[in-house]
Amino acid sequence: MRLMIYLGSRPSGLSSIREISDAFSVSQNHMMKVVQDLASAGFLESVRGRNGGIRLARPANEIGLGALLRHTEVLTDLIDCEGCRIAPACTLPVVLSEATAAFVSVFDKYTLADLIGRRSALGELLGFRAGDHQSQPLA
């Protein structure tokens, strides 16, 4: 989500994996795996080459948070009831499943655009101006 917020806060131009990793103090290797996964799923666009980088594959208002959450997270119930002695007669798994569905349904109400409504404030915190077209954050 942080990667998507970063890219959404900066809709113009390309960003590098390094600058995003540095902004969030996350390893470049981890960020590269996340980027590859999101690019293959169609959330991001990757441009190769010397002046390459990454950007959102579509407008932020077209990226549903529920879809993003379903893609990036393994959504399991809060408690694993498999192998429990009372599982055949217990309805707790039904309640847990309903709770998980309710959690995800909240995300379905929002898009990435809802998270980046305060672009200028996000840009300040991330070290760039929201309208900045360059791929490097300000020093």
CSV table of C-alpha atoms in Angstrom, one decimal:
chain,number,residue,atom,x,y,z
A,1,MET,CA,0.0,0.0,0.0
A,2,ARG,CA,2.8,2.4,0.8
A,3,LEU,CA,4.4,1.9,-2.6
A,4,MET,CA,1.1,2.6,-4.3
A,5,ILE,CA,0.5,5.7,-2.1
A,6,TYR,CA,4.0,6.9,-3.0
A,7,LEU,CA,3.4,6.5,-6.8
A,8,GLY,CA,-0.1,7.9,-6.5
A,9,SER,CA,1.1,11.0,-4.7
A,10,ARG,CA,3.4,11.6,-7.7
A,11,PRO,CA,1.2,11.0,-10.8
A,12,SER,CA,3.7,12.4,-13.3
A,13,GLY,CA,7.0,10.9,-14.2
A,14,LEU,CA,8.7,7.8,-13.1
A,15,SER,CA,10.0,6.7,-9.7
A,16,SER,CA,12.9,4.4,-9.0
A,17,ILE,CA,12.8,1.4,-6.7
A,18,ARG,CA,15.7,2.8,-4.9
A,19,GLU,CA,14.1,6.1,-4.0
A,20,ILE,CA,10.9,4.4,-2.8
A,21,SER,CA,13.0,1.9,-0.7
A,22,ASP,CA,14.9,4.8,0.8
A,23,ALA,CA,11.7,6.8,1.5
A,24,PHE,CA,10.3,3.9,3.6
A,25,SER,CA,13.5,2.4,4.9
A,26,VAL,CA,12.7,-0.9,3.2
A,27,SER,CA,15.3,-3.1,1.5
A,28,GLN,CA,15.6,-2.6,-2.3
A,29,ASN,CA,15.4,-6.4,-2.8
A,30,HIS,CA,12.1,-6.6,-1.0
A,31,MET,CA,10.7,-3.6,-2.9
A,32,MET,CA,11.8,-5.1,-6.2
A,33,LYS,CA,9.8,-8.3,-5.5
A,34,VAL,CA,6.8,-6.2,-4.6
A,35,VAL,CA,7.1,-4.1,-7.8
A,36,GLN,CA,7.5,-7.2,-10.0
A,37,ASP,CA,4.4,-8.7,-8.4
A,38,LEU,CA,2.3,-5.6,-8.8
A,39,ALA,CA,3.5,-5.0,-12.3
A,40,SER,CA,2.7,-8.5,-13.4
A,41,ALA,CA,-0.8,-8.1,-11.9
A,42,GLY,CA,-1.4,-4.9,-13.9
A,43,PHE,CA,-1.2,-2.4,-11.0
A,44,LEU,CA,2.1,-0.9,-12.0
A,45,GLU,CA,3.9,-0.1,-15.3
A,46,SER,CA,7.6,-0.7,-15.5
A,47,VAL,CA,9.8,1.2,-17.9
A,48,ARG,CA,13.2,-0.3,-18.6
A,49,GLY,CA,16.3,1.5,-19.6
A,50,ARG,CA,18.6,4.3,-18.4
A,51,ASN,CA,15.7,6.7,-17.7
A,52,GLY,CA,13.3,4.0,-16.7
A,53,GLY,CA,11.3,3.5,-13.5
A,54,ILE,CA,7.9,2.6,-12.3
A,55,ARG,CA,4.5,4.3,-12.2
A,56,LEU,CA,0.8,3.4,-11.7
A,57,ALA,CA,-0.6,1.5,-14.7
A,58,ARG,CA,-3.9,3.3,-14.5
A,59,PRO,CA,-5.4,6.3,-12.7
A,60,ALA,CA,-5.5,6.1,-8.9
A,61,ASN,CA,-9.3,6.4,-8.9
A,62,GLU,CA,-9.4,3.1,-10.9
A,63,ILE,CA,-7.3,1.1,-8.5
A,64,GLY,CA,-9.6,-0.4,-5.9
A,65,LEU,CA,-8.1,-1.0,-2.5
A,66,GLY,CA,-10.1,-4.3,-2.1
A,67,ALA,CA,-8.6,-5.6,-5.3
A,68,LEU,CA,-5.2,-4.5,-4.2
A,69,LEU,CA,-5.6,-6.1,-0.8
A,70,ARG,CA,-6.9,-9.4,-2.2
A,71,HIS,CA,-3.9,-9.5,-4.5
A,72,THR,CA,-1.2,-8.7,-2.0
A,73,GLU,CA,-2.4,-10.4,1.2
A,74,VAL,CA,-3.3,-13.9,2.1
A,75,LEU,CA,-6.8,-13.4,3.5
A,76,THR,CA,-7.4,-16.1,6.0
A,77,ASP,CA,-9.6,-16.2,9.0
A,78,LEU,CA,-8.3,-14.9,12.3
A,79,ILE,CA,-8.0,-18.4,13.9
A,80,ASP,CA,-7.2,-21.7,12.3
A,81,CYS,CA,-9.8,-24.1,13.4
A,82,GLU,CA,-8.5,-27.0,11.4
A,83,GLY,CA,-7.8,-30.0,13.6
A,84,CYS,CA,-9.8,-28.6,16.5
A,85,ARG,CA,-11.6,-31.2,18.5
A,86,ILE,CA,-15.0,-29.3,18.4
A,87,ALA,CA,-14.7,-28.1,14.8
A,88,PRO,CA,-17.5,-30.5,13.5
A,89,ALA,CA,-20.0,-28.9,15.9
A,90,CYS,CA,-18.7,-25.4,16.3
A,91,THR,CA,-19.9,-22.3,14.3
A,92,LEU,CA,-16.9,-20.1,15.1
A,93,PRO,CA,-15.4,-20.7,11.6
A,94,VAL,CA,-18.6,-19.2,10.1
A,95,VAL,CA,-18.3,-16.1,12.3
A,96,LEU,CA,-14.6,-15.7,11.5
A,97,SER,CA,-15.2,-16.0,7.8
A,98,GLU,CA,-18.0,-13.4,8.0
A,99,ALA,CA,-15.7,-11.0,10.0
A,100,THR,CA,-12.9,-11.4,7.3
A,101,ALA,CA,-15.4,-10.7,4.5
A,102,ALA,CA,-16.6,-7.6,6.4
A,103,PHE,CA,-13.0,-6.3,6.8
A,104,VAL,CA,-12.3,-6.7,3.1
A,105,SER,CA,-15.7,-5.1,2.2
A,106,VAL,CA,-14.5,-1.8,3.8
A,107,PHE,CA,-11.5,-1.8,1.5
A,108,ASP,CA,-13.9,-2.3,-1.5
A,109,LYS,CA,-15.5,1.1,-0.8
A,110,TYR,CA,-12.2,3.0,-1.5
A,111,THR,CA,-9.7,3.5,-4.2
A,112,LEU,CA,-6.1,4.6,-4.2
A,113,ALA,CA,-7.3,8.1,-4.9
A,114,ASP,CA,-9.0,8.2,-1.5
A,115,LEU,CA,-5.7,7.6,0.2
A,116,ILE,CA,-3.8,10.3,-1.7
A,117,GLY,CA,-6.3,13.1,-1.3
A,118,ARG,CA,-3.7,15.2,0.6
A,119,ARG,CA,-1.0,15.0,-2.1
A,120,SER,CA,0.9,18.1,-1.1
A,121,ALA,CA,1.2,16.9,2.5
A,122,LEU,CA,2.2,13.5,1.4
A,123,GLY,CA,4.7,15.0,-1.0
A,124,GLU,CA,6.3,17.0,1.8
A,125,LEU,CA,6.6,14.0,4.0
A,126,LEU,CA,8.1,11.9,1.2
A,127,GLY,CA,10.5,14.7,0.1
A,128,PHE,CA,9.0,15.8,-3.2
A,129,ARG,CA,6.4,18.1,-4.6
A,130,ALA,CA,3.2,16.4,-5.7
A,131,GLY,CA,3.5,18.0,-9.2
A,132,ASP,CA,7.2,17.2,-9.5
A,133,HIS,CA,8.0,15.6,-12.8
A,134,GLN,CA,11.5,14.4,-11.8
A,135,SER,CA,12.1,10.9,-10.5
A,136,GLN,CA,14.5,12.0,-7.7
A,137,PRO,CA,13.1,13.3,-4.4
A,138,LEU,CA,14.3,16.7,-3.2
A,139,ALA,CA,17.3,16.7,-0.9
